[in-house]
């Protein structure tokens, strides 16, 4: 008898003794049936109807597999069966960023707050929209004005009540155990990703997405629960199959892990062969940036790395042989769960400038008016920084980093020195040309009682050169509908959205041809040769891609 093929050393069985107790030990696995067996459908129905007390298996129909929890006794029984092709662990998949904030934790305790100021900022165009030329393209519709293209977002669901999310041409489903309804999520990751892709642009508030007129059909596949817990790979596969069944042309996967699951690879290949364009976050593994993240690193998937406002690849972005294209992913402003978003600003000499709240910063007591004081230069924040004018409030202007690059001064330490000197707020500016500071105070137990925001090196140097000893007002709010996030998860929907918009103009092109034109027209200014591991083929240039198709038609490939 042909031996059973085992992946990652795990063996399991189909539920032959349905209802078997789980207390004997077991694990979650994926069981792949041979193509010529007729037992797959029958065992799925038998297991699903008869199994009780533990998680029922679910099917991955394109690859003829079952996934679920199986006991060690069931493992032994299945090991002898000749109709199973392979069995492997159903490994966990995570959001690369695992975004957490004090506002999110308050939601977990059930306090969902509505925004008090939905137009806290005028409708800005996030910098990534301009950098990728997405502001210069718009999706085509059919003769009835309906979307031609459908994009599926596999993530943590959507706050579909959000003021900046389209209400038409949206549908969804949930996959996994206890993940909740697809359109009632308290985890902001999916809503942020969806906003980057399709936030409305005709409502005069909020932000603008890649396709801002509601002319893409949005499919939302929820796989993460309200606390952003890991999801099983099998549910990612099941969600992707559902997306394709609903007519998705493009699937965005801002998620992943470092484990290469064979069943997931087969599913991605099947979807690609059906004509679906697959786009995924390359990953944010920092010092381990050369490792490959999946599903992004399957050949059938476009792996998206991230750059900052300066166009340089971010230090946390995966850099490996599978990275195909890059897009802005550092400090991206987009939609979040209604009433939970953190935004900041400072006003000086009558001009208001956007700023990024330090993660876990306390909000200003008066969220509309903020807190005011004269602006004082506090260097790197290594020493107590008092005001030179007795009895006058002051705001500390602090440079990120330390006088000696070998030293470290944490954000908490900088703010302690500001607060000890009587400062009522702090503005921390970057010491590098990489955009605004998006720092963290680690958690909400830091003891700092003054609000703090981050800005770019350029803005900080302007304040230091021209505005010291002038009145400045700082605002930190935690009740808006928008927030900043960083990660390849934020870069991926720029590519997915742009691909769908471009494809709507040339729907006769194949997924391979759309992928090819994105590679050919990417900005290669920082690329070493035609392609490298940091930037792939370069920075997404949506208008260049559309212009190429308009002029030359679908490319070979």
Coordinates of C-alpha atoms in Angstrom, one line a residue, residues 83-540:
X83 CA -7.6 7.7 -0.6
X84 CA -5.9 10.6 1.2
X85 CA -3.3 12.5 -0.7
X86 CA -1.8 14.4 2.2
X87 CA -2.5 15.8 5.6
X88 CA -1.0 19.0 7.2
X89 CA -1.4 21.3 10.1
X90 CA -4.0 24.1 9.7
X91 CA -1.6 26.8 10.8
X92 CA -2.7 30.2 12.2
X93 CA -2.6 33.3 10.0
X94 CA -2.4 36.8 11.5
X95 CA -2.7 40.4 10.6
X96 CA 0.9 41.5 10.1
X97 CA 0.3 44.7 12.2
X98 CA -1.9 43.2 15.0
X99 CA -3.0 46.8 15.5
X100 CA -4.0 47.6 19.1
X101 CA -4.9 50.8 20.8
X102 CA -6.6 51.8 24.0
X103 CA -9.6 52.8 22.0
X104 CA -9.8 49.2 20.5
X105 CA -9.5 47.7 24.0
X106 CA -12.4 49.9 25.2
X107 CA -14.4 48.4 22.3
X108 CA -13.6 45.0 23.6
X109 CA -15.2 46.0 26.8
X110 CA -18.3 47.1 24.8
X111 CA -18.0 50.8 24.8
X112 CA -18.6 51.8 21.1
X113 CA -18.4 55.6 20.8
X114 CA -19.8 57.7 18.0
X115 CA -17.7 60.4 16.5
X116 CA -18.4 63.9 17.8
X117 CA -16.7 65.6 14.8
X118 CA -17.0 63.6 11.6
X119 CA -15.2 66.2 9.6
X120 CA -12.3 66.7 12.1
X121 CA -10.1 67.2 9.1
X122 CA -11.1 68.4 5.6
X123 CA -11.2 65.6 3.0
X124 CA -7.5 64.9 2.4
X125 CA -6.0 62.7 -0.2
X126 CA -3.7 60.2 1.6
X127 CA -0.2 60.6 0.3
X128 CA -0.2 57.0 -1.1
X129 CA -3.0 57.9 -3.5
X130 CA -0.9 60.6 -5.1
X131 CA 2.4 58.6 -5.0
X132 CA 0.8 55.7 -6.9
X133 CA -1.1 57.9 -9.3
X134 CA -4.4 56.4 -8.1
X135 CA -5.9 59.9 -8.0
X136 CA -5.6 60.1 -11.8
X137 CA -7.7 57.0 -12.6
X138 CA -11.3 56.1 -12.0
X139 CA -13.2 52.8 -12.5
X140 CA -15.5 52.4 -15.5
X141 CA -19.0 51.1 -15.1
X142 CA -21.3 49.2 -17.5
X143 CA -24.1 50.8 -19.6
X144 CA -26.4 50.7 -16.5
X145 CA -23.9 52.5 -14.3
X146 CA -23.1 49.3 -12.3
X147 CA -19.6 48.2 -11.4
X148 CA -17.7 46.1 -13.9
X149 CA -15.1 44.9 -11.4
X150 CA -15.4 43.2 -7.9
X151 CA -12.8 43.3 -5.2
X152 CA -12.8 41.0 -2.2
X153 CA -11.2 42.0 1.1
X154 CA -10.3 39.0 3.3
X155 CA -9.7 40.5 6.7
X156 CA -11.5 41.4 10.0
X157 CA -14.8 42.5 8.5
X158 CA -16.2 46.0 8.0
X159 CA -17.9 48.8 9.9
X160 CA -20.5 49.2 7.1
X161 CA -22.2 52.0 9.0
X162 CA -19.1 54.2 8.5
X163 CA -19.8 57.5 6.9
X164 CA -17.1 57.1 4.3
X165 CA -17.9 53.5 3.2
X166 CA -20.2 53.0 0.2
X167 CA -23.7 51.5 1.0
X168 CA -24.4 50.1 -2.4
X169 CA -22.7 47.2 -4.1
X170 CA -21.4 45.7 -0.8
X171 CA -21.9 42.2 0.5
X172 CA -20.1 39.9 2.8
X173 CA -19.8 36.6 4.7
X174 CA -17.9 35.3 7.8
X175 CA -15.6 32.3 8.0
X176 CA -14.3 30.7 11.1
X177 CA -15.3 30.0 14.6
X178 CA -17.0 32.8 16.6
X179 CA -15.7 35.6 14.3
X180 CA -18.9 37.6 14.3
X181 CA -20.9 39.2 11.6
X182 CA -19.0 40.5 8.6
X183 CA -20.5 44.0 8.8
X184 CA -20.3 44.5 12.5
X185 CA -16.6 44.4 13.4
X186 CA -14.8 46.0 16.3
X187 CA -11.4 45.2 14.9
X188 CA -10.3 48.2 12.8
X189 CA -7.9 46.4 10.5
X190 CA -10.4 45.4 7.8
X191 CA -12.2 48.7 7.8
X192 CA -8.9 50.5 7.4
X193 CA -7.9 48.3 4.5
X194 CA -11.4 48.8 2.8
X195 CA -11.1 52.5 3.2
X196 CA -7.8 52.7 1.4
X197 CA -9.4 50.7 -1.4
X198 CA -12.7 52.5 -1.7
X199 CA -13.4 55.4 0.7
X200 CA -15.8 57.8 -0.8
X201 CA -14.6 61.0 -2.4
X202 CA -17.9 62.9 -3.1
X203 CA -19.0 63.5 0.5
X204 CA -16.7 66.4 1.4
X205 CA -15.3 64.8 4.6
X206 CA -13.1 61.9 5.6
X207 CA -10.5 60.5 3.3
X208 CA -10.3 59.3 -0.3
X209 CA -9.7 55.8 -1.5
X210 CA -8.3 54.4 -4.7
X211 CA -11.8 54.2 -6.2
X212 CA -13.7 57.0 -4.5
X213 CA -16.9 57.0 -6.5
X214 CA -18.3 53.7 -5.4
X215 CA -17.8 52.1 -8.8
X216 CA -16.2 48.9 -7.5
X217 CA -18.3 46.1 -6.1
X218 CA -16.9 45.3 -2.6
X219 CA -17.0 41.8 -1.2
X220 CA -16.1 41.5 2.5
X221 CA -14.9 38.1 3.8
X222 CA -14.4 38.2 7.5
X223 CA -11.9 35.7 9.0
X224 CA -10.7 37.5 12.2
X225 CA -12.7 38.1 15.4
X226 CA -13.2 41.3 17.3
X227 CA -9.8 41.0 19.1
X228 CA -7.9 40.3 15.9
X229 CA -7.0 36.8 17.0
X230 CA -5.3 34.5 14.5
X231 CA -7.4 32.7 11.9
X232 CA -6.8 29.2 10.6
X233 CA -5.3 28.9 7.1
X234 CA -8.3 26.8 6.0
X235 CA -10.7 29.6 6.7
X236 CA -8.5 31.9 4.5
X237 CA -8.8 29.3 1.7
X238 CA -12.6 28.9 2.3
X239 CA -13.0 32.7 2.2
X240 CA -11.0 33.0 -1.0
X241 CA -13.2 30.4 -2.6
X242 CA -16.3 32.3 -1.6
X243 CA -14.8 35.5 -3.1
X244 CA -14.3 33.7 -6.4
X245 CA -17.8 32.2 -6.3
X246 CA -19.3 35.7 -5.8
X247 CA -17.5 36.9 -8.9
X248 CA -14.4 38.6 -7.4
X249 CA -11.9 39.7 -10.0
X250 CA -9.3 40.8 -7.4
X251 CA -8.8 39.5 -3.9
X252 CA -6.8 41.4 -1.3
X253 CA -5.1 39.5 1.5
X254 CA -3.6 41.8 4.1
X255 CA -2.6 38.9 6.3
X256 CA -0.2 36.0 6.4
X257 CA 2.4 33.9 8.3
X258 CA 5.8 32.4 7.7
X259 CA 4.5 28.8 7.2
X260 CA 4.0 27.5 3.6
X261 CA 0.8 25.5 3.7
X262 CA 0.5 23.2 0.6
X263 CA -3.3 23.3 0.6
X264 CA -3.3 27.1 0.6
X265 CA -0.8 27.1 -2.3
X266 CA -3.0 24.8 -4.3
X267 CA -6.0 26.9 -3.7
X268 CA -4.2 30.1 -4.8
X269 CA -3.1 28.3 -7.9
X270 CA -6.6 27.2 -8.7
X271 CA -8.0 30.7 -8.2
X272 CA -5.3 32.2 -10.4
X273 CA -6.0 29.7 -13.1
X274 CA -9.7 30.7 -12.9
X275 CA -8.7 34.3 -13.7
X276 CA -8.6 35.9 -10.2
X277 CA -5.9 38.4 -9.5
X278 CA -4.5 37.8 -6.0
X279 CA -2.7 40.6 -4.0
X280 CA -1.2 40.1 -0.6
X281 CA 0.8 41.9 2.1
X282 CA 4.5 40.9 1.9
X283 CA 4.8 41.1 5.7
X284 CA 6.4 43.2 8.4
X285 CA 9.0 41.0 10.0
X286 CA 11.7 43.6 10.6
X287 CA 15.0 41.9 11.3
X288 CA 13.7 38.8 9.6
X289 CA 12.8 40.7 6.5
X290 CA 14.3 38.2 4.1
X291 CA 11.9 35.4 5.2
X292 CA 8.9 34.7 3.1
X293 CA 5.4 35.4 4.2
X294 CA 2.4 33.4 2.8
X295 CA 0.1 33.6 0.9
X296 CA 2.1 36.6 -0.5
X297 CA 5.1 34.4 -1.5
X298 CA 3.2 31.9 -3.6
X299 CA 4.0 32.4 -7.3
X300 CA 0.4 33.1 -8.1
X301 CA 0.1 36.0 -5.7
X302 CA 1.4 39.6 -6.1
X303 CA 3.5 40.3 -3.0
X304 CA 3.4 43.9 -2.0
X305 CA 6.1 45.6 0.0
X306 CA 5.8 49.1 1.6
X307 CA 7.6 52.4 1.3
X308 CA 7.2 55.7 3.2
X309 CA 6.5 59.2 2.1
X310 CA 10.1 59.5 0.9
X311 CA 9.7 56.6 -1.4
X312 CA 12.3 54.5 0.5
X313 CA 11.5 50.9 1.4
X314 CA 10.4 50.7 5.1
X315 CA 12.7 48.8 7.5
X316 CA 10.0 46.4 8.5
X317 CA 8.9 45.5 5.0
X318 CA 9.7 42.0 3.8
X319 CA 12.5 42.0 1.3
X320 CA 12.9 38.8 -0.6
X321 CA 12.7 37.2 -4.1
X322 CA 8.9 37.1 -4.1
X323 CA 8.4 40.9 -3.5
X324 CA 6.8 42.1 -6.8
X325 CA 5.8 45.7 -6.3
X326 CA 5.8 48.3 -3.5
X327 CA 3.2 50.9 -2.4
X328 CA 3.0 53.4 0.4
X329 CA 2.3 51.7 3.7
X330 CA 3.9 53.9 6.4
X331 CA 1.5 56.0 8.5
X332 CA -1.5 55.6 6.2
X333 CA -4.6 57.6 7.0
X334 CA -7.9 55.7 6.4
X335 CA -11.2 54.7 7.9
X336 CA -11.6 52.9 11.2
X337 CA -14.4 51.8 13.5
X338 CA -16.8 54.7 13.9
X339 CA -16.0 56.8 16.9
X340 CA -12.7 55.2 17.8
X341 CA -10.1 56.8 15.6
X342 CA -7.1 58.7 16.9
X343 CA -6.3 62.0 15.1
X344 CA -4.1 64.9 16.0
X345 CA -3.2 68.4 14.9
X346 CA -1.4 71.5 15.9
X347 CA -2.3 75.1 15.1
X348 CA 0.2 78.0 15.1
X349 CA -0.1 81.5 13.6
X350 CA -3.7 80.6 12.5
X351 CA -2.6 77.6 10.4
X352 CA -3.7 74.1 11.4
X353 CA -1.4 71.2 10.5
X354 CA -2.2 67.5 10.7
X355 CA -0.1 65.5 13.2
X356 CA -0.1 61.9 14.3
X357 CA -1.0 61.0 17.9
X358 CA 1.5 58.9 19.8
X359 CA 0.0 55.5 20.3
X360 CA -1.5 55.4 23.9
X361 CA -1.2 59.2 24.2
X362 CA -3.9 60.7 26.4
X363 CA -6.4 62.8 24.4
X364 CA -6.7 66.5 25.1
X365 CA -9.3 67.2 27.7
X366 CA -11.1 69.7 25.5
X367 CA -11.2 67.6 22.3
X368 CA -12.4 70.4 20.1
X369 CA -10.2 73.3 21.4
X370 CA -7.2 71.3 22.5
X371 CA -4.5 72.7 24.9
X372 CA -2.3 75.7 24.2
X373 CA 1.0 77.1 25.3
X374 CA 4.1 78.8 23.9
X375 CA 6.4 76.6 21.8
X376 CA 9.7 75.7 23.6
X377 CA 12.7 73.9 22.0
X378 CA 13.5 71.0 24.2
X379 CA 16.2 69.4 22.1
X380 CA 16.1 65.6 22.2
X381 CA 14.1 65.7 25.5
X382 CA 17.1 64.3 27.5
X383 CA 16.7 67.0 30.2
X384 CA 13.8 68.7 32.1
X385 CA 12.5 71.4 29.8
X386 CA 10.9 74.3 31.7
X387 CA 9.4 77.5 30.2
X388 CA 11.5 80.6 30.4
X389 CA 8.3 82.6 31.2
X390 CA 7.0 82.0 34.7
X391 CA 3.3 81.1 35.0
X392 CA 2.9 80.5 31.2
X393 CA 1.9 77.2 29.7
X394 CA 4.4 75.8 27.2
X395 CA 4.3 73.0 24.6
X396 CA 7.6 71.0 24.2
X397 CA 9.1 70.7 20.7
X398 CA 11.2 67.5 20.9
X399 CA 13.5 65.8 18.4
X400 CA 13.3 62.1 18.0
X401 CA 16.5 60.1 18.8
X402 CA 19.4 61.1 21.0
X403 CA 22.5 63.4 20.8
X404 CA 24.6 60.3 20.6
X405 CA 23.2 57.8 18.0
X406 CA 24.4 55.0 20.2
X407 CA 22.1 56.1 23.0
X408 CA 18.3 55.6 23.3
X409 CA 15.8 58.0 24.8
X410 CA 12.4 56.5 24.8
X411 CA 9.3 58.5 23.9
X412 CA 8.1 58.0 27.5
X413 CA 11.3 59.4 28.9
X414 CA 11.1 62.4 26.6
X415 CA 7.5 63.1 27.7
X416 CA 8.4 62.7 31.4
X417 CA 11.0 65.5 31.0
X418 CA 8.5 67.7 29.2
X419 CA 5.9 67.1 31.9
X420 CA 8.3 67.5 34.8
X421 CA 9.2 71.0 33.3
X422 CA 5.5 72.0 33.3
X423 CA 4.8 71.3 29.7
X424 CA 1.1 70.8 28.8
X425 CA 1.7 69.0 25.5
X426 CA 4.5 67.7 23.3
X427 CA 5.3 67.8 19.6
X428 CA 7.9 65.2 18.6
X429 CA 9.5 65.6 15.2
X430 CA 11.5 63.0 13.2
X431 CA 15.3 63.1 13.0
X432 CA 15.2 61.3 9.6
X433 CA 13.6 62.1 6.3
X434 CA 11.1 59.4 6.4
X435 CA 7.8 61.2 7.1
X436 CA 6.1 61.9 10.4
X437 CA 6.8 60.1 13.7
X438 CA 4.3 57.4 14.5
X439 CA 5.6 56.4 17.9
X440 CA 4.2 54.4 20.8
X441 CA 4.2 54.8 24.5
X442 CA 4.2 51.0 24.8
X443 CA 0.9 50.7 26.7
X444 CA -1.6 52.8 28.6
X445 CA 0.2 52.3 32.0
X446 CA 3.0 54.8 31.2
X447 CA 1.8 57.5 33.6
X448 CA 2.1 60.4 31.1
X449 CA -0.8 62.8 31.5
X450 CA 0.0 65.2 28.6
X451 CA -1.0 64.7 25.0
X452 CA 1.7 64.1 22.4
X453 CA 1.8 64.1 18.6
X454 CA 4.4 63.3 16.0
X455 CA 5.4 65.2 12.9
X456 CA 8.0 65.1 10.1
X457 CA 11.5 66.3 10.2
X458 CA 10.7 69.0 7.7
X459 CA 7.8 70.4 9.8
X460 CA 9.8 70.2 13.0
X461 CA 12.6 72.2 11.6
X462 CA 10.2 74.8 10.3
X463 CA 8.7 75.1 13.8
X464 CA 12.2 75.4 15.4
X465 CA 13.4 78.0 12.9
X466 CA 10.4 80.3 12.8
X467 CA 7.8 79.7 15.5
X468 CA 9.6 79.3 18.9
X469 CA 8.0 81.3 21.8
X470 CA 4.8 81.6 19.8
X471 CA 1.4 80.2 20.9
X472 CA 0.7 76.7 19.6
X473 CA -2.4 74.7 20.2
X474 CA -2.3 70.9 20.1
X475 CA -5.2 68.5 19.8
X476 CA -5.4 64.8 20.3
X477 CA -8.7 63.1 19.7
X478 CA -9.7 59.5 20.2
X479 CA -13.3 59.7 19.0
X480 CA -13.0 60.3 15.3
X481 CA -13.8 57.9 12.4
X482 CA -10.3 57.8 10.9
X483 CA -6.9 56.8 12.1
X484 CA -3.3 56.1 10.9
X485 CA -1.8 52.6 10.5
X486 CA 1.5 51.3 9.2
X487 CA 2.3 48.0 7.5
X488 CA 2.3 46.1 4.2
X489 CA -1.4 45.5 5.0
X490 CA -1.9 49.2 4.1
X491 CA 0.2 49.0 0.9
X492 CA -1.6 45.9 -0.5
X493 CA -5.1 47.5 -1.0
X494 CA -3.5 50.3 -3.0
X495 CA -2.3 47.7 -5.5
X496 CA -5.5 45.7 -5.4
X497 CA -7.7 48.7 -5.9
X498 CA -5.6 50.2 -8.7
X499 CA -5.5 46.8 -10.5
X500 CA -9.3 46.6 -10.4
X501 CA -9.8 50.2 -11.6
X502 CA -7.3 49.7 -14.4
X503 CA -8.9 46.3 -15.3
X504 CA -12.3 47.9 -15.6
X505 CA -11.1 49.8 -18.6
X506 CA -9.8 46.7 -20.3
X507 CA -11.8 43.8 -18.9
X508 CA -10.8 41.6 -21.9
X509 CA -7.3 41.4 -20.5
X510 CA -6.4 38.4 -18.4
X511 CA -5.2 38.5 -14.8
X512 CA -1.7 37.7 -16.0
X513 CA -1.8 40.6 -18.4
X514 CA -2.9 43.1 -15.8
X515 CA -0.2 41.8 -13.5
X516 CA 2.4 42.1 -16.3
X517 CA 1.5 45.7 -17.0
X518 CA 1.8 46.7 -13.3
X519 CA 5.3 45.3 -13.4
X520 CA 6.3 47.0 -16.6
X521 CA 5.0 50.5 -15.7
X522 CA 6.2 50.6 -12.0
X523 CA 8.6 53.4 -11.1
X524 CA 12.0 51.8 -11.0
X525 CA 13.9 54.9 -9.7
X526 CA 15.2 53.0 -6.6
X527 CA 15.2 49.5 -8.1
X528 CA 18.6 47.8 -8.6
X529 CA 18.2 46.7 -12.2
X530 CA 14.9 45.5 -13.5
X531 CA 13.9 44.0 -10.2
X532 CA 15.3 43.6 -6.7
X533 CA 14.3 42.1 -3.4
X534 CA 13.5 45.4 -1.7
X535 CA 11.3 47.1 -4.3
X536 CA 10.3 44.3 -6.6
X537 CA 9.7 45.8 -10.0
X538 CA 9.2 49.2 -8.4
X539 CA 6.6 51.6 -7.0
X540 CA 3.0 51.2 -8.4

